[in-house]
PDB file of C-alpha atoms in Angstrom:
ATOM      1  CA  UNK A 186      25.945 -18.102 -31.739  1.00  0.00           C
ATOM      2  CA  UNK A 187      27.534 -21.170 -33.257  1.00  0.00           C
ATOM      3  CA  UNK A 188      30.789 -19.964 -32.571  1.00  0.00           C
ATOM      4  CA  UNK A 189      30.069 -19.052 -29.024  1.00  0.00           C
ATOM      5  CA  UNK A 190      28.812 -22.863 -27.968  1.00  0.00           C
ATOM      6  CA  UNK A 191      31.784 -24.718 -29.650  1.00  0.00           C
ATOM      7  CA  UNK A 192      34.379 -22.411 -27.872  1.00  0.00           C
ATOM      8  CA  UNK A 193      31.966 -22.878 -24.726  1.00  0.00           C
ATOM      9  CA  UNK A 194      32.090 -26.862 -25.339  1.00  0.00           C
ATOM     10  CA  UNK A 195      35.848 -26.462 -25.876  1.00  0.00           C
ATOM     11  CA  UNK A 196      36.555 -24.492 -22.531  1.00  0.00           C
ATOM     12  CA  UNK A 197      34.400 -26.558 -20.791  1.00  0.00           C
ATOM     13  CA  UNK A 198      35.971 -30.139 -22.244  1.00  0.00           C
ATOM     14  CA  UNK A 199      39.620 -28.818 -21.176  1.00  0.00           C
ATOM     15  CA  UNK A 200      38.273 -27.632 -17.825  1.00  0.00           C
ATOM     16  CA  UNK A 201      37.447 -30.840 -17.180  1.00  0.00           C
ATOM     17  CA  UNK A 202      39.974 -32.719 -18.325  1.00  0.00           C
ATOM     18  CA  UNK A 203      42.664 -30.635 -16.527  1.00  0.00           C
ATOM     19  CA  UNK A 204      40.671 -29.712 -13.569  1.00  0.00           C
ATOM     20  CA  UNK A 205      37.993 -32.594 -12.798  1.00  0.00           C
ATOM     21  CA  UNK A 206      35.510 -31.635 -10.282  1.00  0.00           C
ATOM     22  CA  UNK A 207      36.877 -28.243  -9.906  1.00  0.00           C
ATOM     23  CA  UNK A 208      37.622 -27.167 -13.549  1.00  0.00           C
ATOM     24  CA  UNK A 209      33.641 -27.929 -13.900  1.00  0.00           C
ATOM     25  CA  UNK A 210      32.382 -25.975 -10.671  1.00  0.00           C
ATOM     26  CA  UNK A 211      34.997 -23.392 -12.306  1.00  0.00           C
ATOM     27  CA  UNK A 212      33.435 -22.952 -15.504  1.00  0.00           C
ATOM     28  CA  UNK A 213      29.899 -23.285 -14.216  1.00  0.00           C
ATOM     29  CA  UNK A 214      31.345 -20.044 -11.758  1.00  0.00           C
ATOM     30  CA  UNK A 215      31.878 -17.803 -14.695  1.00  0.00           C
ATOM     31  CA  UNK A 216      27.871 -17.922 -15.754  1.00  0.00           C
ATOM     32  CA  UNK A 217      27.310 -17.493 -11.822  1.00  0.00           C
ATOM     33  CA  UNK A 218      29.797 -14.406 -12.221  1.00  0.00           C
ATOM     34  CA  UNK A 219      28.043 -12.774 -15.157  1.00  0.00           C
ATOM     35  CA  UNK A 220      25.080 -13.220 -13.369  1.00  0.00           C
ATOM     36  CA  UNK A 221      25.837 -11.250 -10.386  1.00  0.00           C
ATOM     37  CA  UNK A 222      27.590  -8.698 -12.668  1.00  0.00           C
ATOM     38  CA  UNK A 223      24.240  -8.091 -14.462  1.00  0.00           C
ATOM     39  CA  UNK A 224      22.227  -7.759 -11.163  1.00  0.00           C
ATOM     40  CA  UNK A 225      24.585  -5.105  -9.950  1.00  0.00           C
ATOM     41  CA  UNK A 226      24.044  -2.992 -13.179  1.00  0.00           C
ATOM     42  CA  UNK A 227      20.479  -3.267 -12.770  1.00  0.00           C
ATOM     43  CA  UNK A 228      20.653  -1.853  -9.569  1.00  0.00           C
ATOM     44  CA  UNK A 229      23.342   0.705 -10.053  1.00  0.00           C
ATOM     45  CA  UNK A 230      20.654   2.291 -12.709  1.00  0.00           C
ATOM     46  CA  UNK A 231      18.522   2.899  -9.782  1.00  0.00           C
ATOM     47  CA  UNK A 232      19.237   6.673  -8.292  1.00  0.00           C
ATOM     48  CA  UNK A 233      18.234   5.987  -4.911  1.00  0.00           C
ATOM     49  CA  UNK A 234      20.733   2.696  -4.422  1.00  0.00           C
ATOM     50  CA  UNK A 235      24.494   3.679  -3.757  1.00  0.00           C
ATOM     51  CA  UNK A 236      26.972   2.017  -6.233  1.00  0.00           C
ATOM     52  CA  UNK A 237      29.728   1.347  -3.744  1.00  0.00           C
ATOM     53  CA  UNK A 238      27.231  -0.157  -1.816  1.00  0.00           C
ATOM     54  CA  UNK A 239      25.935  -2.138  -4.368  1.00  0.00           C
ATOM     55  CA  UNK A 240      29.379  -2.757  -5.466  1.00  0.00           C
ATOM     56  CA  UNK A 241      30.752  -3.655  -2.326  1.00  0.00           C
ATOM     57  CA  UNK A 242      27.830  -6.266  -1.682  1.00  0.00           C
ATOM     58  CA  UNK A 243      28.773  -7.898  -5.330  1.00  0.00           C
ATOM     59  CA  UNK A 244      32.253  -8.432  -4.739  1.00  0.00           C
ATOM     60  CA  UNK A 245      31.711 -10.184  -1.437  1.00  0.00           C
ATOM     61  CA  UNK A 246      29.265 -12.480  -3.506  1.00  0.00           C
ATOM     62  CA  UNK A 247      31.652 -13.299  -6.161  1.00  0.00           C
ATOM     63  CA  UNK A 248      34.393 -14.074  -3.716  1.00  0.00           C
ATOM     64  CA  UNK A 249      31.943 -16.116  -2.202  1.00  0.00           C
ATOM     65  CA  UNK A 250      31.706 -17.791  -5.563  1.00  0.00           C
ATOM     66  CA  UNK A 251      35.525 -18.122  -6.777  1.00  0.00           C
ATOM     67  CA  UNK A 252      36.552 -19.290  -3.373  1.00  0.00           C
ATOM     68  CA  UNK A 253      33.566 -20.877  -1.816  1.00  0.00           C
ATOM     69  CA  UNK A 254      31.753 -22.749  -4.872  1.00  0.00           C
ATOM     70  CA  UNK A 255      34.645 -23.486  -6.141  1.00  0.00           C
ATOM     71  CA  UNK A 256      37.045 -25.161  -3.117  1.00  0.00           C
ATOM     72  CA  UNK A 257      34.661 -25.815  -0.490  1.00  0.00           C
ATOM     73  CA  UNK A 258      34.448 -24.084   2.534  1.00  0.00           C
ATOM     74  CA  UNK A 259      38.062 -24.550   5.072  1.00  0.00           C
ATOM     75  CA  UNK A 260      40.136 -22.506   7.067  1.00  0.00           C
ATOM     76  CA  UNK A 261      42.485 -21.923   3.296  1.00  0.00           C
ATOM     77  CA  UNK A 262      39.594 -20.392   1.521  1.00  0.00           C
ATOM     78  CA  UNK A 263      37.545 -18.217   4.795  1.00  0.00           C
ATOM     79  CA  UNK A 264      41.131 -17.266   5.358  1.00  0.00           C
ATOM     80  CA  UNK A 265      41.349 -15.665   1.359  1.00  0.00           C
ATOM     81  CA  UNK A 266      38.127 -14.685   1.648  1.00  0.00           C
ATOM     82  CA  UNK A 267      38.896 -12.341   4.863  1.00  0.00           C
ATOM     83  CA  UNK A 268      41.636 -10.793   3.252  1.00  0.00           C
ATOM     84  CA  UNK A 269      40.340 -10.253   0.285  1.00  0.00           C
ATOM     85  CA  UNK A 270      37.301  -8.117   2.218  1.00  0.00           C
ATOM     86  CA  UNK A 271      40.263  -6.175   4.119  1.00  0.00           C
ATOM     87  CA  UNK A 272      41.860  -5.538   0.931  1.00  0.00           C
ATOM     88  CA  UNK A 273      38.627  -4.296  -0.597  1.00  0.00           C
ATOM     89  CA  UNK A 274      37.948  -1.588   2.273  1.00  0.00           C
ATOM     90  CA  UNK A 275      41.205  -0.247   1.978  1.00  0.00           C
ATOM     91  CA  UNK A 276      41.571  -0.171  -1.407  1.00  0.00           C
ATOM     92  CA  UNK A 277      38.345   1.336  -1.433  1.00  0.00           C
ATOM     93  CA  UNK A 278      39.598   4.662   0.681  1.00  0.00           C
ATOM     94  CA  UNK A 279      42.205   4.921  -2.355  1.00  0.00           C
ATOM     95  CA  UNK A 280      39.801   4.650  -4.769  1.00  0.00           C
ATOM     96  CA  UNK A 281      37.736   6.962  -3.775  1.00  0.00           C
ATOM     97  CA  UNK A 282      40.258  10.052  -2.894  1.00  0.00           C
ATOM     98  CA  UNK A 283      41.836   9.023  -6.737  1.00  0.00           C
ATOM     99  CA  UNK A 284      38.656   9.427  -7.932  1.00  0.00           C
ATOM    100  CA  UNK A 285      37.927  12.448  -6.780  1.00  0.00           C
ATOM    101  CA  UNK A 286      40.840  13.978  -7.704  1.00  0.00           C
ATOM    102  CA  UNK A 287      41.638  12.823 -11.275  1.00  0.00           C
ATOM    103  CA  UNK A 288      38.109  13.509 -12.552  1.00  0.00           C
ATOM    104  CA  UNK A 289      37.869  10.418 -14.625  1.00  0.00           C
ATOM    105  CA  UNK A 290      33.979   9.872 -14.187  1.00  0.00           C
ATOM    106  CA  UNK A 291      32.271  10.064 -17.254  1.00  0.00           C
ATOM    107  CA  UNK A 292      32.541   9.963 -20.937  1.00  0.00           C
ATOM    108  CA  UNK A 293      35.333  10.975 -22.681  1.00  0.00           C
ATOM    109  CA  UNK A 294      35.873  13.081 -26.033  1.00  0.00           C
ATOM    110  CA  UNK A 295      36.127  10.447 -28.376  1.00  0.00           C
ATOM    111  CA  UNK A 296      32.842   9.257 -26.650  1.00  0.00           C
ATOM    112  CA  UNK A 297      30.837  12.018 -27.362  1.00  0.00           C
ATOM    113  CA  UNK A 298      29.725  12.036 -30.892  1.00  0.00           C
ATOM    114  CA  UNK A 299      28.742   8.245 -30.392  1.00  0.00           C
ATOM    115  CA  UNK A 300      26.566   9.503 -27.396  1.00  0.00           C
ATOM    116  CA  UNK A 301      25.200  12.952 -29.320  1.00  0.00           C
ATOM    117  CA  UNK A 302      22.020  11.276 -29.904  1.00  0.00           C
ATOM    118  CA  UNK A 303      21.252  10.458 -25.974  1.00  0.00           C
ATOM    119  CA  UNK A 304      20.716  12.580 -22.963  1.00  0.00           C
ATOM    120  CA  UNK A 305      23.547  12.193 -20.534  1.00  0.00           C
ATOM    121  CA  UNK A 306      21.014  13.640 -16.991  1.00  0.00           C
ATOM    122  CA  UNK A 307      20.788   9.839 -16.026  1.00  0.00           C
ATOM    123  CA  UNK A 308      20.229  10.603 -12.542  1.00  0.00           C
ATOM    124  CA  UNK A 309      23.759   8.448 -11.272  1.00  0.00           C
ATOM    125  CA  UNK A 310      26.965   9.872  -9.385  1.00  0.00           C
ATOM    126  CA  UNK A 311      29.373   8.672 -11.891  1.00  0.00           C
ATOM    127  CA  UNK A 312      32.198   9.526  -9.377  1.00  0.00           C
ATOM    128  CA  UNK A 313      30.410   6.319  -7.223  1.00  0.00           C
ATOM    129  CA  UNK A 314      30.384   4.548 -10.617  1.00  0.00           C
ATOM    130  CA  UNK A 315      34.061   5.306 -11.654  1.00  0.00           C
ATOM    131  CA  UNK A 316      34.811   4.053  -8.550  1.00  0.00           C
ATOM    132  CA  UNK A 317      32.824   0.940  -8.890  1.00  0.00           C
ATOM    133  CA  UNK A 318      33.874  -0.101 -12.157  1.00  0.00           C
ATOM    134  CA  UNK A 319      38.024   0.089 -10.538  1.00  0.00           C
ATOM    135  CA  UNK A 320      37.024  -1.856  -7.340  1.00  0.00           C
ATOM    136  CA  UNK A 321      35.249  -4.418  -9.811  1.00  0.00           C
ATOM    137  CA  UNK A 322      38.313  -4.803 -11.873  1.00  0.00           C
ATOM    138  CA  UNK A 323      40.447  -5.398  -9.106  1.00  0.00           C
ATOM    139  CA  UNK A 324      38.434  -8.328  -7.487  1.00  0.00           C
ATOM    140  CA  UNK A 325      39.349 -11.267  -9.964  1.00  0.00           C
ATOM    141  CA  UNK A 326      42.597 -10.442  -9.518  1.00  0.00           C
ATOM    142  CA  UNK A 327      43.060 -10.223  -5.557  1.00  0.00           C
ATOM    143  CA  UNK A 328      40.833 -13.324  -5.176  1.00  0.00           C
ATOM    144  CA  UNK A 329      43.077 -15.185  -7.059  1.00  0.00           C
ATOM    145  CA  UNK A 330      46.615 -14.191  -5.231  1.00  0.00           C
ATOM    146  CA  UNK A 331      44.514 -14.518  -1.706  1.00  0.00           C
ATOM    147  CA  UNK A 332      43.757 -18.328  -2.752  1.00  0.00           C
ATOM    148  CA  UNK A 333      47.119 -18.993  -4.155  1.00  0.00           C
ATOM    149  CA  UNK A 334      48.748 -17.877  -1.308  1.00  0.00           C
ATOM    150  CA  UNK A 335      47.187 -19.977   1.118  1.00  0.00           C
ATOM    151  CA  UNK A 336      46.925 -23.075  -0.929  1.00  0.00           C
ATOM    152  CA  UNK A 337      50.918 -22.601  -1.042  1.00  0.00           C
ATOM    153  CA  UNK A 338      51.498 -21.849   2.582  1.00  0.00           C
ATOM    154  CA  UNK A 339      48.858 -24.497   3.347  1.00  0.00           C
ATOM    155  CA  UNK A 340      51.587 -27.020   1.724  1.00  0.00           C
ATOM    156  CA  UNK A 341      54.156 -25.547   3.050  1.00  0.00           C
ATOM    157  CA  UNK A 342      52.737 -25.847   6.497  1.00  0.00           C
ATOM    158  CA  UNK A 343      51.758 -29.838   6.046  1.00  0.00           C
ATOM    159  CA  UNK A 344      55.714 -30.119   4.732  1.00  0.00           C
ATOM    160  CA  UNK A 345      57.112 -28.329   7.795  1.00  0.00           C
ATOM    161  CA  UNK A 346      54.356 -29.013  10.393  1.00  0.00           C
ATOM    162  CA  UNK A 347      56.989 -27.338  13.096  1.00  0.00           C
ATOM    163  CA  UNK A 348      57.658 -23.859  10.995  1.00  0.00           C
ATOM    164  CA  UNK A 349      57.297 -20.889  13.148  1.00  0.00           C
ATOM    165  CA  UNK A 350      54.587 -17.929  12.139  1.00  0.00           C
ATOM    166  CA  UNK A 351      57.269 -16.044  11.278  1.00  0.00           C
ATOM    167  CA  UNK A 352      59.076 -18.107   9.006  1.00  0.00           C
ATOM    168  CA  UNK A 353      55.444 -19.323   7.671  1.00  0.00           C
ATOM    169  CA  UNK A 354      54.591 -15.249   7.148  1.00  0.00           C
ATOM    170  CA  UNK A 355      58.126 -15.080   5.182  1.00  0.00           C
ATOM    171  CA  UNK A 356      57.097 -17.843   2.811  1.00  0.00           C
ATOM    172  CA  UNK A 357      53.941 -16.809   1.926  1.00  0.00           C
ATOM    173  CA  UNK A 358      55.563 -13.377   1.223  1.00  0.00           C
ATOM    174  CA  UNK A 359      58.168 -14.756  -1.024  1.00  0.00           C
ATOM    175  CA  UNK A 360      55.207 -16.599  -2.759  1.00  0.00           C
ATOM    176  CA  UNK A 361      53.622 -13.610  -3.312  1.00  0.00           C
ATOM    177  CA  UNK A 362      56.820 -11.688  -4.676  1.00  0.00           C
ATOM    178  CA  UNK A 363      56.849 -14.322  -7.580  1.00  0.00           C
ATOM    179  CA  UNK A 364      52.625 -13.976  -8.175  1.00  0.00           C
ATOM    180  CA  UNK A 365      53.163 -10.194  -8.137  1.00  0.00           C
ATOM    181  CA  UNK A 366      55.139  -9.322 -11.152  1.00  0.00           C
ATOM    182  CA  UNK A 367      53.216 -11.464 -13.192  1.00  0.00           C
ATOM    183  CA  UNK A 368      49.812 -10.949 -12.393  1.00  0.00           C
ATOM    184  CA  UNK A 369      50.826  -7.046 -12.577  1.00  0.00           C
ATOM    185  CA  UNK A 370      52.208  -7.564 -15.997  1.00  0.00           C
ATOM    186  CA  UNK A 371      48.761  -9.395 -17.019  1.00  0.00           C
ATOM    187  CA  UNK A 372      46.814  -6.490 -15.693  1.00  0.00           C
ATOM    188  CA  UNK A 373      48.906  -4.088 -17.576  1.00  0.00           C
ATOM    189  CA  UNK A 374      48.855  -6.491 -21.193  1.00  0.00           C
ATOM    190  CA  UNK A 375      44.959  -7.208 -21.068  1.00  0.00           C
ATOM    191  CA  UNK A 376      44.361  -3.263 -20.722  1.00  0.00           C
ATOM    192  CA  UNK A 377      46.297  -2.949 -24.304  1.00  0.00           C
ATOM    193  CA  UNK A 378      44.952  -6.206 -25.634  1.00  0.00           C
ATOM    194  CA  UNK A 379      41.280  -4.378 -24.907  1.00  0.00           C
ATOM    195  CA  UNK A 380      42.071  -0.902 -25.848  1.00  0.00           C
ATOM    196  CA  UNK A 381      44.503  -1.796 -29.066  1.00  0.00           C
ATOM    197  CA  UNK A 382      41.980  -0.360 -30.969  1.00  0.00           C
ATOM    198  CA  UNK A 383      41.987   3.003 -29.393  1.00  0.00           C
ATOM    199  CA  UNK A 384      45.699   3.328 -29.459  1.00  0.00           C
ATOM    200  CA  UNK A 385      45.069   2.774 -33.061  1.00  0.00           C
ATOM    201  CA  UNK A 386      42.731   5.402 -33.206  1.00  0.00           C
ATOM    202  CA  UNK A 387      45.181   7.874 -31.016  1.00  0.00           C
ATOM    203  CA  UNK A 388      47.715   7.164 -33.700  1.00  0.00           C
ATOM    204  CA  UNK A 389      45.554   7.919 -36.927  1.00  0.00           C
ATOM    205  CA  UNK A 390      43.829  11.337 -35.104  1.00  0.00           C
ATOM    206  CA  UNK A 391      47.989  12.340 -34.546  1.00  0.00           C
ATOM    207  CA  UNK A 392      47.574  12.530 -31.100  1.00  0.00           C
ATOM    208  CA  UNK A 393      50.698  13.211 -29.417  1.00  0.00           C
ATOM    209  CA  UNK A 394      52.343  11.404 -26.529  1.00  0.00           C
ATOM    210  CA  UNK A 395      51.083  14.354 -24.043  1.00  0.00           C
ATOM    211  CA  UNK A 396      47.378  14.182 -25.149  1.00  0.00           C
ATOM    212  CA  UNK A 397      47.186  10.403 -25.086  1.00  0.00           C
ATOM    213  CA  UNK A 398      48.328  10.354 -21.625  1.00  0.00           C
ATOM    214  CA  UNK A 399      45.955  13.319 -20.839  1.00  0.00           C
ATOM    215  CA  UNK A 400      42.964  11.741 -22.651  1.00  0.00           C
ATOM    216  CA  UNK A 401      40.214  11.412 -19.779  1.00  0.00           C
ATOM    217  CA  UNK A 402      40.144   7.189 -21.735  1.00  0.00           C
ATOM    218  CA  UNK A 403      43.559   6.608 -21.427  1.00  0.00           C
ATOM    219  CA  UNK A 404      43.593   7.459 -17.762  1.00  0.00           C
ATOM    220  CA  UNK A 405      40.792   6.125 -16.360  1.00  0.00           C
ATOM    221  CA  UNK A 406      41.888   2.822 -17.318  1.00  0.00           C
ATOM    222  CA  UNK A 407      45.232   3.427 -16.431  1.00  0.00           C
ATOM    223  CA  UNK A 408      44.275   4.466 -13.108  1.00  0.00           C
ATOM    224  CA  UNK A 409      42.358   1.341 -13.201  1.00  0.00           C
ATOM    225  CA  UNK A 410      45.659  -0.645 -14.060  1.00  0.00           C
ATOM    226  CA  UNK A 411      47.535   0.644 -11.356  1.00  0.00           C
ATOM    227  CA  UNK A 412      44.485   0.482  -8.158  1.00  0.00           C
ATOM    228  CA  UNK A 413      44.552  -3.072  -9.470  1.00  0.00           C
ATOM    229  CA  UNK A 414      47.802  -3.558  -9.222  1.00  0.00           C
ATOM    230  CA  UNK A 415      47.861  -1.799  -5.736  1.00  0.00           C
ATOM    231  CA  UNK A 416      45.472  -4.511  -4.550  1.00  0.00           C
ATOM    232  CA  UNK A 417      47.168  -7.411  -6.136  1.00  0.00           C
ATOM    233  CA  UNK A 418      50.393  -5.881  -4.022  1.00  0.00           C
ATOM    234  CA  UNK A 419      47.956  -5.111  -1.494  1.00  0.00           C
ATOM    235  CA  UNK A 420      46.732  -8.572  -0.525  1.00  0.00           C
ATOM    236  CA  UNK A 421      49.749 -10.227  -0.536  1.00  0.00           C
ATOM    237  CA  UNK A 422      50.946  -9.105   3.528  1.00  0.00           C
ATOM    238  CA  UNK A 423      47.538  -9.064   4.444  1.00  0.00           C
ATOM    239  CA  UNK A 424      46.956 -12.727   3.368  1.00  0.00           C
ATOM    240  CA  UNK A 425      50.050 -13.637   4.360  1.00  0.00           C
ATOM    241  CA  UNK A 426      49.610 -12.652   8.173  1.00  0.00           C
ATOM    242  CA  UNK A 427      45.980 -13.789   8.543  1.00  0.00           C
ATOM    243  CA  UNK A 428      46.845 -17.033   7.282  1.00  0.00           C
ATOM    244  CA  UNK A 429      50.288 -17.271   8.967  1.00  0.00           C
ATOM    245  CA  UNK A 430      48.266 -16.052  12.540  1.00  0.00           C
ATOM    246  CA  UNK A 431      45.371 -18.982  11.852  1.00  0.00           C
ATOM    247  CA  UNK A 432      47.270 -21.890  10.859  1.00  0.00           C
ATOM    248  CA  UNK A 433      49.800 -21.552  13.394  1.00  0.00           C
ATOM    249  CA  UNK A 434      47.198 -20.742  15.933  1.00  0.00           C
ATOM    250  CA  UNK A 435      45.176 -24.247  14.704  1.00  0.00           C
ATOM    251  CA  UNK A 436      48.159 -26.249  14.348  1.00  0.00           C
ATOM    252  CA  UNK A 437      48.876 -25.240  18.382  1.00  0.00           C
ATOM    253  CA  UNK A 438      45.294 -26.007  19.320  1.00  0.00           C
ATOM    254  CA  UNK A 439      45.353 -29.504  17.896  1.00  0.00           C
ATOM    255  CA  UNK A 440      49.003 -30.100  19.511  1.00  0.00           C
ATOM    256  CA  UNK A 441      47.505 -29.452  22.563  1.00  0.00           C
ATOM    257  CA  UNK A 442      44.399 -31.686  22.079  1.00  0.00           C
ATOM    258  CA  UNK A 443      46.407 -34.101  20.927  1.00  0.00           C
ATOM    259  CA  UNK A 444      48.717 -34.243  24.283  1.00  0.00           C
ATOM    260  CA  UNK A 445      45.784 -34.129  26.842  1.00  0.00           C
ATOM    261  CA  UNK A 446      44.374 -36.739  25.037  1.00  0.00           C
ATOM    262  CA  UNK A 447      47.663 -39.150  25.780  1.00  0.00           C
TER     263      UNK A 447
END
């Protein structure tokens, strides 16, 4: 417990120091986060809710909480926040076909003598919940590329008030092209950093190449890996056009204010 309140006090101290006013709404986001996370467990153990719902519902609230706590309500962050619902939907029709088809809900084999003991008739779809625990994966990640995004064509707009949509849509796309191989590459590194372990195990059971890729473990969270990455490539146009279609339709409106005024 000690150790947990001096890193807390550390990531706090350098949130704050870096980030002022927003590295300390940030931090205070992450309990906010974990709160909402814990509510929609709670009611994903009840059989008469429906997870995607439930799911659904919980990633609109903790986009409400990354983009809206955190930098105020504007046209830069409803703008992220649309896309990032768009994104959802559609990534949720992928979801739920790949689902279906791979047959990753569950427990695994390596799970099962841990869960021996326990009955496994819980009385949940665990093809809803497969699909639950991808779409919550993803949301961090397209939340973040939404808002970076339009913070950058939001500069790029005050730079070059008189930039066509067009050209504005092309920049944010080009923006995006650099964000996308790294936050890709992240994805792909914290799913080894988390599961080193179990490639660890793979290796001393002598699993070969073929059943590690087979394992039902190894591709549920790969599938995981690459929906994410999906909707990280995903939100990219879609933020891109919103925001290029809004600020360009703003920046118009206020030209013309502006001249009836003179």
């Amino acid at each position: 417990m000690n150790v947990l309140l001096l890193l807390s006090v550390i990531l706090l101290l350098l949130m704050i120091s870096i980030g002022g006013t927003k590295g300390a709404l940030s931090f205070v986001s992450l309990f906010f986060n974990f709160g909402v996370l814990m509510i929609t467990v709670f009611f994903m153990m009840d059989s008469d809710m429906d997870p995607i719902f439930i799911t659904m519902i919980a990633c609109a609230v903790i986009s409400c909480i990354n983009l809206f706590f955190i930098n105020e309500v504007n046209r830069k962050t409803a703008t992220a926040f649309l896309s990032t619902l768009i994104t959802i939907i559609v990534l949720l029709l992928l979801i739920d076909i790949v689902t279906n088809i791979a047959m990753i809900q569950g427990f695994s084999e390596e799970q099962s003598e841990e869960l021996a003991p326990y009955s496994l008739y819980i009385g949940v779809d665990f093809v809803k919940i497969g699909a639950s625990v991808i779409i919550m994966s993803t949301i961090g990640a397209i939340t973040e590329v939404a808002i970076s995004i339009t913070s950058s064509m939001g500069e790029t707009l005050n730079h070059h008030p008189s930039i066509s949509r067009k050209n504005l849509f092309l920049s944010g796309m080009r923006i995006g092209k650099d964000i996308l191989g790294t936050d890709t590459n992240t994805l792909f590194f914290a799913f080894f950093g988390g599961y080193l372990a179990l490639l660890i195990w793979f290796k001393d059971l002598d699993y070969s190449i073929g059943e590690i890729v087979n394992s039902k473990i190894f591709s549920s969270e790969m599938i995981t890996i690459f929906c994410a990455g999906i909707g990280v490539a995903l939100i990219i146009p879609v933020t891109a056009w919103i925001n290029a279609y809004f600020a360009i339709k703003a920046r118009d409106k206020q030209q013309r204010s502006e001249v009836s005024e003179e």
